[in-house]
XYZ file of C-alpha atoms in Angstrom:
739
model
C -0.033 0.118 -0.035
C 3.297 2.167 0.542
C 3.973 1.265 -3.450
C 6.903 -0.216 -2.927
C 8.474 -2.796 -5.222
C 8.125 -5.861 -3.834
C 10.455 -9.428 -4.322
C 8.658 -12.660 -4.900
C 8.772 -14.998 -1.602
C 7.962 -18.045 -3.469
C 9.241 -19.695 -6.500
C 7.319 -22.404 -8.915
C 7.082 -25.398 -7.860
C 7.888 -25.161 -4.250
C 5.339 -25.323 -1.506
C 5.374 -21.644 0.391
C 5.761 -22.921 4.395
C 4.858 -20.729 7.663
C 5.802 -21.769 11.087
C 3.889 -18.839 12.791
C 0.326 -18.195 12.810
C 1.315 -14.315 12.415
C 2.792 -14.914 8.828
C -0.273 -16.343 7.364
C -2.825 -14.585 5.184
C -6.428 -16.531 4.454
C -7.945 -15.053 1.993
C -11.241 -15.772 0.099
C -12.078 -14.066 -3.054
C -16.085 -14.068 -3.842
C -17.861 -12.686 -6.062
C -20.821 -13.204 -9.444
C -19.589 -16.004 -11.908
C -17.526 -14.264 -14.063
C -16.573 -11.764 -12.554
C -12.564 -12.616 -12.788
C -11.994 -14.537 -9.538
C -10.000 -17.088 -10.558
C -8.325 -15.169 -13.567
C -7.329 -13.239 -10.896
C -5.846 -15.575 -8.549
C -3.601 -16.983 -11.531
C -2.392 -13.180 -12.001
C -1.464 -13.087 -8.791
C 0.319 -16.534 -8.301
C 2.175 -15.301 -10.867
C 3.262 -12.009 -9.179
C 4.343 -13.866 -6.117
C 6.319 -16.377 -8.286
C 4.182 -19.247 -7.679
C 3.532 -19.605 -11.774
C 6.153 -18.877 -14.438
C 3.291 -18.101 -16.799
C -0.541 -17.827 -15.401
C -3.080 -20.096 -17.270
C -6.664 -19.169 -19.144
C -10.114 -20.341 -18.137
C -11.107 -20.090 -21.794
C -8.132 -22.864 -22.490
C -8.825 -25.025 -19.271
C -5.309 -24.237 -17.959
C -6.053 -22.279 -15.287
C -4.406 -23.981 -11.137
C -7.663 -23.456 -9.720
C -9.688 -25.110 -11.927
C -8.047 -28.481 -12.109
C -10.740 -30.325 -12.151
C -11.963 -32.158 -15.537
C -15.662 -31.026 -15.149
C -14.284 -27.777 -14.467
C -12.125 -27.767 -17.884
C -14.715 -28.685 -19.657
C -17.479 -26.157 -18.748
C -14.919 -23.415 -18.159
C -16.535 -22.301 -14.686
C -15.483 -23.131 -10.866
C -17.140 -25.665 -9.367
C -15.409 -26.295 -6.248
C -13.122 -24.406 -3.500
C -9.667 -24.450 -4.581
C -6.683 -23.676 -2.401
C -3.947 -21.750 -4.309
C -0.720 -20.916 -1.342
C 1.979 -17.906 -2.385
C 4.801 -16.564 -0.683
C 5.077 -12.478 -0.539
C 6.719 -10.012 1.307
C 7.632 -13.103 4.271
C 4.190 -13.966 4.667
C 2.974 -17.469 3.200
C -0.620 -16.163 1.298
C -3.917 -19.002 1.231
C -5.962 -17.726 -1.566
C -9.078 -19.820 -1.512
C -10.661 -19.421 -4.900
C -14.545 -20.268 -4.424
C -17.424 -20.915 -7.166
C -19.302 -17.737 -8.374
C -22.538 -19.291 -9.562
C -25.255 -19.749 -6.692
C -25.396 -23.457 -7.096
C -22.204 -24.052 -5.448
C -22.878 -22.130 -2.436
C -21.324 -25.056 -0.173
C -18.064 -24.844 -1.634
C -18.559 -20.639 -0.825
C -19.514 -21.524 2.706
C -16.122 -23.781 3.157
C -14.589 -21.168 2.040
C -15.831 -18.558 4.122
C -15.239 -20.876 6.903
C -11.459 -21.096 6.165
C -10.876 -17.291 5.498
C -10.107 -14.348 7.749
C -10.609 -11.567 5.241
C -12.576 -11.679 1.850
C -11.690 -10.218 -1.248
C -15.090 -9.149 -3.593
C -14.225 -9.423 -6.998
C -16.900 -7.273 -9.109
C -16.238 -7.261 -13.027
C -16.643 -4.237 -14.641
C -17.983 -5.590 -17.836
C -20.858 -6.483 -16.746
C -24.162 -3.466 -16.172
C -23.654 -1.848 -12.806
C -26.598 -3.349 -11.440
C -25.425 -7.067 -11.427
C -23.324 -6.342 -7.854
C -26.216 -5.695 -6.527
C -28.002 -8.907 -7.209
C -24.908 -11.038 -6.396
C -23.028 -9.655 -3.793
C -24.819 -7.162 -1.320
C -26.380 -10.454 0.840
C -23.019 -12.126 0.877
C -20.778 -8.776 1.974
C -24.017 -8.362 4.739
C -23.087 -11.652 5.977
C -19.452 -11.144 6.174
C -20.031 -7.774 7.832
C -22.293 -9.372 10.587
C -19.140 -11.517 12.029
C -16.936 -8.436 11.015
C -14.622 -9.910 8.325
C -12.235 -7.610 6.899
C -13.048 -7.035 2.627
C -11.446 -5.331 0.479
C -13.150 -5.025 -3.259
C -10.991 -5.929 -6.431
C -12.681 -4.557 -9.737
C -11.458 -6.603 -12.793
C -11.853 -6.522 -16.917
C -11.329 -2.686 -16.898
C -10.207 -3.487 -20.325
C -13.741 -4.911 -21.416
C -15.425 -2.252 -19.418
C -18.806 -1.038 -20.036
C -18.937 0.505 -16.179
C -16.341 2.824 -15.680
C -13.911 2.512 -12.768
C -15.614 5.757 -11.225
C -18.929 4.555 -11.627
C -18.408 1.463 -10.290
C -16.995 2.465 -7.679
C -19.613 4.106 -6.634
C -21.925 1.510 -6.955
C -20.428 -0.242 -4.329
C -19.650 2.683 -2.052
C -23.858 2.432 -2.150
C -24.405 -1.139 -1.877
C -21.416 -2.068 0.230
C -20.975 0.931 2.742
C -25.220 2.163 3.253
C -24.270 2.797 6.948
C -21.002 4.733 5.499
C -20.102 4.836 1.947
C -17.266 6.651 2.618
C -15.956 3.433 4.287
C -15.765 2.012 0.845
C -13.243 4.118 -1.424
C -10.476 3.693 -4.313
C -6.705 3.757 -2.865
C -5.813 3.709 -6.549
C -6.888 5.124 -9.940
C -6.605 3.088 -13.175
C -4.828 5.207 -16.368
C -6.137 4.006 -19.551
C -4.209 3.390 -22.917
C -5.013 4.270 -26.042
C -8.353 2.779 -27.779
C -7.677 -0.216 -29.581
C -9.845 -1.422 -32.600
C -12.256 -2.849 -30.252
C -14.057 0.921 -28.591
C -11.892 -0.341 -25.594
C -9.001 1.555 -23.741
C -6.934 -0.926 -21.611
C -5.872 0.308 -18.263
C -2.409 -0.035 -18.389
C -1.473 1.180 -14.991
C -2.292 2.941 -11.458
C -2.382 6.630 -9.879
C -1.308 5.743 -6.051
C -3.702 8.378 -4.150
C -1.776 8.242 -0.803
C 1.527 8.186 -2.254
C 0.675 10.533 -5.741
C 2.894 8.563 -8.577
C 2.135 6.263 -11.581
C 2.461 2.480 -11.164
C 2.760 1.935 -14.877
C 2.322 -2.026 -16.296
C 2.284 -1.155 -19.716
C 5.258 -3.195 -20.016
C 4.722 -6.281 -18.430
C 6.594 -5.195 -15.452
C 5.689 -2.594 -12.655
C 7.250 0.950 -12.791
C 7.113 4.107 -10.365
C 7.121 7.312 -11.917
C 5.688 10.661 -10.951
C 2.273 12.380 -12.570
C 2.604 15.495 -14.792
C 0.605 18.285 -13.608
C -3.244 17.280 -15.282
C -2.407 14.380 -13.546
C -2.324 15.853 -10.175
C -5.455 17.814 -10.661
C -7.530 14.680 -11.237
C -6.402 12.778 -8.475
C -6.937 16.221 -5.713
C -10.688 15.325 -5.083
C -10.179 11.450 -4.779
C -7.127 12.142 -2.694
C -8.722 14.297 -0.176
C -11.821 12.027 0.132
C -9.672 9.111 0.642
C -7.904 10.874 3.261
C -10.814 11.947 4.839
C -12.229 8.506 5.386
C -8.989 6.896 6.883
C -8.611 9.863 9.159
C -12.705 8.831 9.904
C -11.282 5.571 11.143
C -8.527 5.874 12.984
C -8.040 5.308 16.382
C -6.150 7.981 17.103
C -8.996 10.549 18.072
C -6.853 13.722 17.573
C -6.053 13.268 14.181
C -9.428 14.210 12.558
C -8.769 17.624 14.285
C -5.301 17.906 13.443
C -5.942 17.508 9.369
C -9.218 20.171 9.960
C -6.742 22.276 11.280
C -4.298 22.376 8.585
C -1.917 20.311 9.627
C -0.396 17.986 6.838
C -0.307 14.497 7.904
C 2.521 12.176 7.140
C 1.901 9.282 4.513
C 3.232 6.569 6.739
C 0.242 7.737 9.777
C -2.245 7.523 6.821
C -0.639 3.938 5.302
C -0.462 2.609 9.154
C -4.161 3.544 9.891
C -5.368 1.918 6.879
C -4.065 -0.882 7.451
C -5.798 -1.153 10.851
C -8.824 0.323 9.686
C -8.733 -2.616 7.241
C -7.699 -5.049 9.491
C -10.550 -4.126 11.704
C -13.009 -4.412 8.902
C -13.801 -0.747 9.199
C -12.629 0.442 6.019
C -13.006 -1.241 2.611
C -10.230 0.005 -0.210
C -11.704 -0.377 -3.872
C -8.448 -1.582 -5.933
C -7.993 -2.650 -9.692
C -6.322 -5.545 -10.771
C -5.565 -7.667 -14.287
C -3.571 -9.992 -16.014
C -0.357 -9.143 -17.345
C 0.560 -8.269 -20.524
C 1.703 -10.990 -22.961
C 5.250 -12.134 -21.955
C 4.932 -9.913 -18.848
C 5.670 -11.048 -15.018
C 3.324 -8.651 -13.139
C -0.312 -8.158 -14.077
C -2.084 -5.238 -13.096
C -2.489 -3.829 -9.639
C -1.406 -7.611 -8.586
C 1.556 -6.230 -6.146
C -0.382 -3.730 -4.565
C -2.941 -6.072 -3.953
C -0.874 -8.623 -2.768
C 0.791 -5.900 -0.546
C -2.954 -5.036 0.804
C -3.055 -8.468 1.734
C -0.141 -9.078 3.701
C -0.340 -5.871 5.178
C -3.581 -5.175 5.925
C -5.345 -8.334 6.165
C -4.731 -10.360 9.707
C -3.568 -12.833 10.353
C -5.390 -16.055 11.991
C -3.799 -14.669 15.526
C -6.776 -11.856 15.384
C -9.535 -13.839 14.545
C -11.681 -14.650 18.084
C -11.690 -17.907 19.705
C -13.441 -20.522 18.615
C -16.443 -22.149 20.402
C -15.623 -26.390 20.970
C -17.759 -28.922 23.159
C -16.771 -32.720 23.640
C -18.394 -35.052 21.335
C -20.977 -36.078 23.255
C -21.754 -31.742 24.008
C -20.535 -30.648 27.275
C -18.936 -27.540 26.721
C -15.338 -27.102 26.601
C -12.933 -23.618 26.583
C -12.722 -21.924 23.534
C -9.823 -22.680 21.499
C -7.242 -20.052 20.401
C -4.556 -20.022 17.639
C -2.076 -21.591 19.277
C 0.638 -24.262 17.488
C 1.160 -25.247 21.142
C -2.941 -25.917 22.120
C -4.958 -28.773 21.744
C -5.437 -30.174 18.591
C -8.434 -29.086 16.436
C -8.823 -29.039 12.910
C -11.817 -28.790 10.399
C -12.355 -30.415 7.530
C -13.287 -28.067 4.800
C -13.510 -30.479 1.853
C -13.226 -34.199 0.668
C -12.412 -35.779 -2.625
C -11.179 -38.793 -4.134
C -8.306 -39.532 -5.982
C -8.254 -42.479 -8.023
C -4.167 -43.598 -6.812
C -3.960 -41.680 -3.354
C -7.703 -42.619 -2.357
C -9.500 -39.561 0.041
C -8.054 -36.546 -0.173
C -9.052 -33.969 3.259
C -8.845 -29.969 3.010
C -8.243 -29.141 6.230
C -7.835 -26.124 8.434
C -6.264 -26.309 11.664
C -7.602 -23.821 13.931
C -5.494 -24.791 17.203
C -2.411 -27.095 17.793
C 0.228 -28.765 15.165
C -0.950 -31.396 12.544
C 1.691 -33.844 11.935
C 1.982 -36.523 9.284
C 1.874 -40.187 10.808
C -0.242 -38.760 14.226
C -3.148 -40.535 15.685
C -6.472 -38.767 15.442
C -10.024 -38.509 16.386
C -12.392 -37.565 13.882
C -15.795 -36.536 15.112
C -19.037 -34.774 13.464
C -22.615 -34.130 13.264
C -24.405 -31.945 10.678
C -23.211 -32.105 7.126
C -22.150 -35.629 7.759
C -25.286 -37.113 7.703
C -27.124 -36.024 4.586
C -29.109 -38.800 3.969
C -32.593 -39.606 4.115
C -35.833 -36.165 5.164
C -34.173 -33.134 6.164
C -33.757 -33.471 10.086
C -34.862 -31.296 12.710
C -32.007 -28.662 13.700
C -29.537 -30.692 16.730
C -31.219 -33.850 15.285
C -28.518 -35.221 13.425
C -26.212 -38.429 15.085
C -22.944 -38.013 15.872
C -20.356 -40.791 14.045
C -16.865 -40.846 15.177
C -13.843 -42.988 14.779
C -10.157 -42.524 15.370
C -7.822 -42.478 12.174
C -4.147 -42.397 11.582
C -2.897 -38.836 9.553
C -1.789 -39.990 6.200
C 0.757 -37.796 4.414
C 0.747 -34.143 4.496
C 0.591 -31.898 1.326
C 0.128 -28.511 0.282
C -2.115 -28.586 -2.780
C -1.609 -26.121 -6.240
C -3.753 -27.283 -8.826
C -3.144 -31.416 -9.548
C -0.265 -31.046 -7.909
C 0.670 -32.294 -3.750
C 3.428 -30.867 -2.965
C 5.062 -32.758 1.012
C 4.626 -30.649 3.604
C 6.396 -31.489 7.354
C 3.498 -30.056 9.373
C 0.461 -27.580 9.594
C 0.542 -25.051 12.381
C -2.599 -23.118 13.562
C -3.989 -21.188 11.022
C -2.347 -22.733 7.988
C -4.551 -24.678 5.898
C -2.997 -28.243 4.182
C -4.303 -31.617 2.640
C -4.611 -35.096 4.615
C -4.377 -38.401 2.530
C -6.312 -41.583 3.812
C -8.140 -39.923 6.409
C -10.573 -42.532 5.754
C -13.679 -42.319 8.307
C -13.294 -38.027 7.815
C -16.248 -36.228 5.892
C -17.151 -32.144 5.223
C -17.584 -30.220 8.445
C -15.800 -33.087 10.854
C -13.822 -32.073 13.511
C -10.121 -33.570 13.845
C -9.045 -33.402 17.397
C -6.167 -35.363 19.361
C -7.016 -39.051 19.988
C -6.768 -38.217 24.307
C -8.240 -34.785 23.918
C -11.513 -35.089 21.586
C -13.608 -32.181 20.632
C -15.998 -31.165 18.424
C -16.718 -27.848 16.345
C -20.407 -26.865 15.164
C -20.439 -27.195 11.167
C -21.351 -24.027 9.368
C -24.919 -23.520 7.712
C -26.020 -24.129 4.248
C -29.252 -23.735 2.439
C -31.245 -26.915 2.762
C -31.223 -28.105 -1.153
C -34.733 -27.844 -2.227
C -34.341 -29.060 -5.725
C -34.725 -33.088 -6.461
C -33.053 -35.194 -8.816
C -34.723 -38.824 -9.227
C -32.217 -40.975 -9.966
C -31.925 -44.855 -10.846
C -29.466 -47.572 -12.081
C -28.431 -47.442 -16.047
C -27.520 -50.863 -15.801
C -26.874 -54.130 -13.170
C -23.627 -52.880 -13.272
C -24.388 -49.539 -11.793
C -27.361 -51.524 -9.140
C -24.504 -52.800 -7.543
C -22.037 -49.946 -6.493
C -24.513 -47.382 -7.149
C -25.598 -47.487 -2.735
C -21.993 -46.994 -2.041
C -21.331 -44.240 -5.090
C -23.945 -42.071 -3.779
C -23.183 -42.283 -0.208
C -19.525 -41.091 -1.498
C -21.073 -38.255 -3.382
C -22.900 -36.729 -0.312
C -19.834 -37.331 2.055
C -17.664 -34.964 -0.372
C -20.524 -32.841 -0.876
C -22.717 -30.937 1.795
C -24.555 -28.867 0.138
C -26.439 -32.655 -1.387
C -28.968 -34.682 0.254
C -29.650 -38.060 -0.443
C -33.362 -39.488 0.613
C -34.683 -42.567 0.039
C -38.575 -41.797 -0.461
C -40.621 -44.799 1.417
C -43.756 -43.311 -0.549
C -42.739 -42.923 -4.285
C -39.363 -45.803 -3.417
C -37.744 -43.389 -5.315
C -34.211 -42.689 -5.225
C -33.834 -38.444 -4.709
C -30.412 -36.372 -4.682
C -31.673 -33.250 -3.404
C -29.814 -30.336 -5.141
C -29.456 -26.643 -4.909
C -29.962 -25.942 -8.512
C -29.604 -27.441 -12.464
C -26.262 -26.809 -12.629
C -25.095 -28.577 -9.505
C -27.439 -31.529 -10.514
C -25.252 -32.019 -13.709
C -21.998 -32.244 -11.942
C -23.349 -34.260 -9.623
C -24.026 -36.937 -12.087
C -20.938 -35.937 -13.847
C -18.801 -37.213 -9.973
C -20.684 -40.185 -10.183
C -20.365 -41.552 -13.318
C -16.437 -40.076 -12.866
C -15.148 -40.598 -10.287
C -17.162 -43.380 -8.494
C -17.309 -45.464 -11.830
C -21.597 -45.421 -11.733
C -24.099 -44.548 -14.126
C -27.291 -43.331 -13.428
C -30.735 -42.307 -15.540
C -32.348 -38.966 -14.577
C -36.342 -40.248 -13.941
C -39.216 -37.738 -13.108
C -39.705 -36.756 -9.368
C -43.071 -38.459 -8.176
C -44.481 -36.053 -5.685
C -46.130 -38.504 -3.029
C -49.830 -38.555 -3.588
C -52.531 -40.408 -1.000
C -55.911 -41.622 -1.813
C -58.957 -41.186 0.238
C -62.674 -41.966 0.466
C -65.420 -39.117 -0.658
C -67.895 -40.986 1.307
C -69.246 -44.179 3.551
C -69.483 -47.531 1.470
C -69.517 -51.222 1.993
C -67.559 -54.059 -0.089
C -67.843 -57.558 -0.180
C -64.595 -60.072 -0.910
C -65.418 -63.288 -2.142
C -62.251 -65.755 -3.526
C -63.614 -69.203 -4.036
C -61.543 -71.536 -6.109
C -61.436 -75.643 -6.258
C -59.103 -76.933 -8.873
C -58.314 -80.478 -7.085
C -57.154 -80.681 -3.668
C -57.616 -78.168 -1.432
C -59.495 -75.547 -2.179
C -59.447 -71.486 -1.287
C -62.074 -70.227 -0.006
C -62.612 -66.513 2.137
C -65.710 -64.326 2.086
C -65.825 -60.964 3.778
C -67.778 -58.432 4.530
C -66.428 -54.736 5.430
C -68.027 -51.083 6.415
C -65.487 -48.193 4.730
C -65.874 -44.722 6.133
C -63.929 -41.753 5.720
C -61.902 -40.003 8.623
C -60.295 -36.526 9.655
C -56.631 -35.950 7.956
C -53.879 -37.628 9.588
C -55.727 -40.525 10.868
C -54.049 -42.936 8.790
C -55.770 -46.693 8.189
C -57.710 -47.643 11.340
C -59.205 -51.304 11.148
C -61.902 -52.755 13.266
C -63.158 -56.150 14.067
C -66.956 -56.057 14.827
C -67.685 -59.933 13.341
C -70.364 -61.549 15.544
C -70.710 -65.521 16.370
C -67.054 -66.546 14.939
C -68.224 -66.127 11.215
C -64.525 -65.035 10.437
C -62.220 -67.252 12.828
C -60.009 -65.334 14.682
C -56.633 -65.931 12.955
C -58.396 -64.746 9.660
C -59.305 -61.630 10.961
C -55.946 -60.643 11.048
C -55.541 -61.752 7.556
C -58.095 -60.344 6.821
C -56.586 -56.948 7.812
C -53.156 -57.536 6.047
C -55.327 -57.363 3.223
C -56.892 -54.708 3.466
C -53.729 -52.562 4.680
C -51.542 -53.955 2.214
C -54.626 -52.888 -0.553
C -54.346 -49.876 1.006
C -50.693 -49.289 0.359
C -50.836 -50.237 -3.336
C -53.555 -47.278 -3.970
C -57.217 -47.819 -5.311
C -57.619 -45.994 -8.065
C -53.988 -44.445 -9.091
C -51.555 -46.277 -7.502
C -51.153 -43.709 -4.480
C -51.642 -45.154 -0.834
C -55.042 -45.277 0.618
C -55.508 -42.788 3.903
C -57.717 -41.332 6.291
C -60.395 -44.540 6.491
C -61.728 -46.236 8.866
C -62.528 -50.325 7.666
C -64.975 -52.359 9.700
C -64.987 -56.091 9.328
C -68.507 -56.774 10.152
C -69.263 -60.946 8.539
C -67.617 -63.106 6.758
C -67.758 -66.960 5.937
C -64.933 -69.417 6.276
C -64.636 -73.195 5.010
C -62.950 -75.675 7.646
C -60.521 -77.290 5.092
C -60.220 -74.674 2.517
C -60.213 -71.519 4.120
C -56.624 -69.806 4.595
C -53.990 -66.754 5.819
C -53.319 -66.276 1.957
C -57.285 -66.834 1.267
C -58.609 -64.264 3.168
C -56.256 -61.781 2.597
C -56.493 -62.012 -0.994
C -60.467 -61.275 0.034
C -59.586 -58.340 2.360
C -58.235 -56.705 -0.888
C -61.199 -57.584 -3.353
C -63.622 -56.137 -0.373
C -62.048 -52.754 -0.068
C -61.330 -52.480 -3.894
C -64.838 -53.454 -4.405
C -66.260 -50.138 -1.392
C -64.121 -47.937 -3.744
C -66.087 -48.572 -6.932
C -68.909 -47.767 -5.048
C -68.223 -43.815 -4.010
C -65.333 -40.706 -5.437
C -62.285 -41.416 -4.577
C -60.250 -38.163 -3.844
C -56.878 -37.588 -4.345
C -54.993 -35.681 -1.888
C -51.397 -33.304 -2.346
C -49.120 -32.789 0.090
C -48.944 -28.735 1.362
C -46.013 -26.976 2.237
C -45.635 -23.752 4.106
C -42.619 -22.045 2.631
C -40.993 -18.573 3.501
C -39.584 -16.975 0.656
C -37.125 -13.824 1.927
C -36.643 -11.562 -0.698
C -35.842 -7.710 -1.186
C -38.276 -5.392 -0.763
C -38.608 -4.662 -4.869
C -39.034 -8.394 -5.575
C -42.553 -9.213 -3.091
C -44.761 -7.820 -5.700
C -43.435 -10.621 -8.179
C -42.975 -13.405 -5.838
C -46.458 -12.909 -3.981
C -48.134 -12.715 -8.419
C -45.867 -16.288 -9.011
C -47.096 -17.841 -5.914
C -50.972 -17.168 -6.473
C -50.317 -18.513 -9.959
C -49.031 -21.763 -8.488
C -52.362 -22.110 -6.507
C -50.322 -21.185 -3.124
C -52.405 -18.807 -0.687
C -50.081 -16.090 0.839
C -50.167 -15.661 4.758
C -48.434 -12.786 5.566
C -45.155 -10.899 5.294
C -42.456 -9.964 7.849
C -39.692 -7.561 7.864
C -36.172 -9.642 7.762
C -33.877 -6.318 8.041
C -33.029 -3.617 5.805
C -34.629 -4.099 2.856
C -35.574 -7.219 2.957
C -39.165 -8.820 3.678
C -40.477 -12.937 4.306
C -42.798 -13.776 2.329
C -45.146 -16.938 4.202
C -46.922 -18.802 1.693
C -49.025 -22.362 1.991
C -48.306 -24.176 -1.810
C -48.970 -27.685 -2.933
C -45.511 -28.997 -3.486
C -46.576 -30.437 -7.153
C -46.678 -26.272 -8.037
C -43.096 -25.931 -6.435
C -40.924 -28.724 -7.215
C -38.722 -26.457 -9.389
C -39.301 -23.281 -7.255
C -35.602 -23.530 -6.693
C -34.817 -22.674 -9.994
C -37.870 -19.977 -10.634
C -37.715 -18.147 -7.387
C -33.580 -16.992 -9.068
C -35.546 -15.608 -11.987
C -38.533 -13.806 -10.682
C -36.009 -12.601 -8.329
C -32.741 -11.909 -9.841
C -31.384 -14.440 -8.132
C -31.433 -12.387 -5.014
C -34.319 -14.924 -3.260
C -33.916 -17.985 -1.580
C -37.058 -20.064 0.517
C -37.469 -22.827 2.589
C -40.360 -25.312 3.016
C -41.879 -27.913 5.854
C -44.204 -29.908 5.486
C -47.742 -29.023 6.355
C -50.716 -31.876 5.748
C -52.278 -32.944 2.536
C -55.338 -31.580 1.089
C -57.841 -32.400 -1.664
C -56.486 -32.031 -5.428
C -58.436 -29.969 -7.689
C -60.982 -32.570 -9.665
C -59.665 -31.196 -13.359
C -55.421 -32.162 -11.864
C -56.455 -35.271 -10.694
C -58.716 -36.477 -13.547
C -55.540 -36.343 -15.159
C -53.253 -37.827 -12.411
C -56.384 -40.505 -12.996
C -55.473 -40.726 -16.634
C -51.687 -41.535 -16.724
C -52.312 -43.509 -14.135
């Protein structure tokens, strides 16, 4: 930040190391899809000397996007770690996907980091920043995470740097716009044939020096008089913004009194304000020109990270408990403290096996240590969504394999991982994403990070016989790796369902299942768990009489069926008198009735909310049997159903839709078009509203996708089952015809 020339601290091919938490910086890059996060990581790695030449996202050759799925899609779909060395510090750059379907990877990145770089693109419309990043900025603000803004794509800008900086100040600094200000202004070269003028340098507002990157290497020059006039206003506003956040309360009075403030004092106060999360500088960055070694603004950005962002030591204590829930003293970032690490990501390598990316919060992790792995929450992602705190604990002892520092496809060995650092652990077989790794003789547990509930269903079945044998294991591994997936074996429809966050999430899950785990599956239409019930009282007679030599089959039963209130299930009452149906065969009739109810009457969906009364029947001393009376019971129920209307019931969900105020009207209109009943609205913080409604589940199967369109990507929702209600007759008739 003081515009000093820097020497890269790392070398390509070697893993940077840190023995002290004070030398570590963990920084997560967040922003909307296509904002340039991965390209920025490449440029920073090249400037730091970790890469000889930066790769291109379009070519599938970047360090961050090393997975085959990412190479094909030219898009990040998972978290990646790129460690670099700079100015005596180890900087862990955590690249995260920008697409909403992969928010699970983003949450893991936020958990791993101590500061965030919000990357915004000047190549997109200014209002795109609001839709994608404002809620995330507010989330980081709630926990006091230091933040800076990086503007990319200045060479193809649709939004000018000054305009975009103003947009960021208005969105991110709504309480104090002067807390979001640029440290540098871009210098543009001549306009090219495409009509765009590329940025070739920066003007340091504090140093009042020109930083020329036009040749691919950074050079400092004094500004001419025209540019001094250009930057005077921006420089004065920056100085006032820094002084306003200064811990020295006399500094503002001295400044207003005309006393010149030394640049060294301003830089020191700036670094402190950034580390405290109260001032958020805006910078510009771009990859190096062809053949260059330093990208525009990368030196300044690395300098800001090393000097202005906090080390893990400055993060507050982390709450822990014993695995059985007993509170323990919070752990602090101390390499000599008790071992507490968290699994941020798990992946399967065909040669190495399971690889776990962990952050160590306390203690020191070493190869060949025996550790205790425990977890709840993210690890249990099967079955219906459980109630909070209702997930079972799993734990086991495991032995640490090789300890490595990842860099793209490379895994570079390291001797240890101290508190505050990140590393990969091989062959930690029992660990899943979100688990806690602690000392074997002192097991501890951290509360996992929160994730939105996956609400887009994907029903799958094995493609062939060979896939059936591997399907269960493959799905279990898939949900262990991806904390945003939930696996359900639906007991009503007997479908295997993967609950995902969006369509892209579905596609990636299927690709991973096929390529990593060797299981091919077919996607089939998702079935909503409909039910049937009687529309009135009816009677039925079941007669099953056959004689074909030897023992025959003889069973006759007469039943009455009447509807019951919702939620009553199927009741069976025995009112037979005089032993017309012997006692053992009464149970057989009940079995037959319940089996037929489970299979359904009209559409194949389970029959519910009825009372079946057995009032008479006949039996034969030789030919009656359990099987015969089960068949008679089923026949009697079908005959009774033929005499009255059979209503189709559909599940109704209670949903809560959280959207910015400007989208409340469109959301309510959309819900009404889905046969929903809006039951109320509540304020949910500044500028946001929670819309509560009851909607049939058949209408919101794809609501996770549709809501993004209605709210321009800003809305989210949750849902809980409320009850089953009769389906409108015209829709029920369509279901009957299909059945």
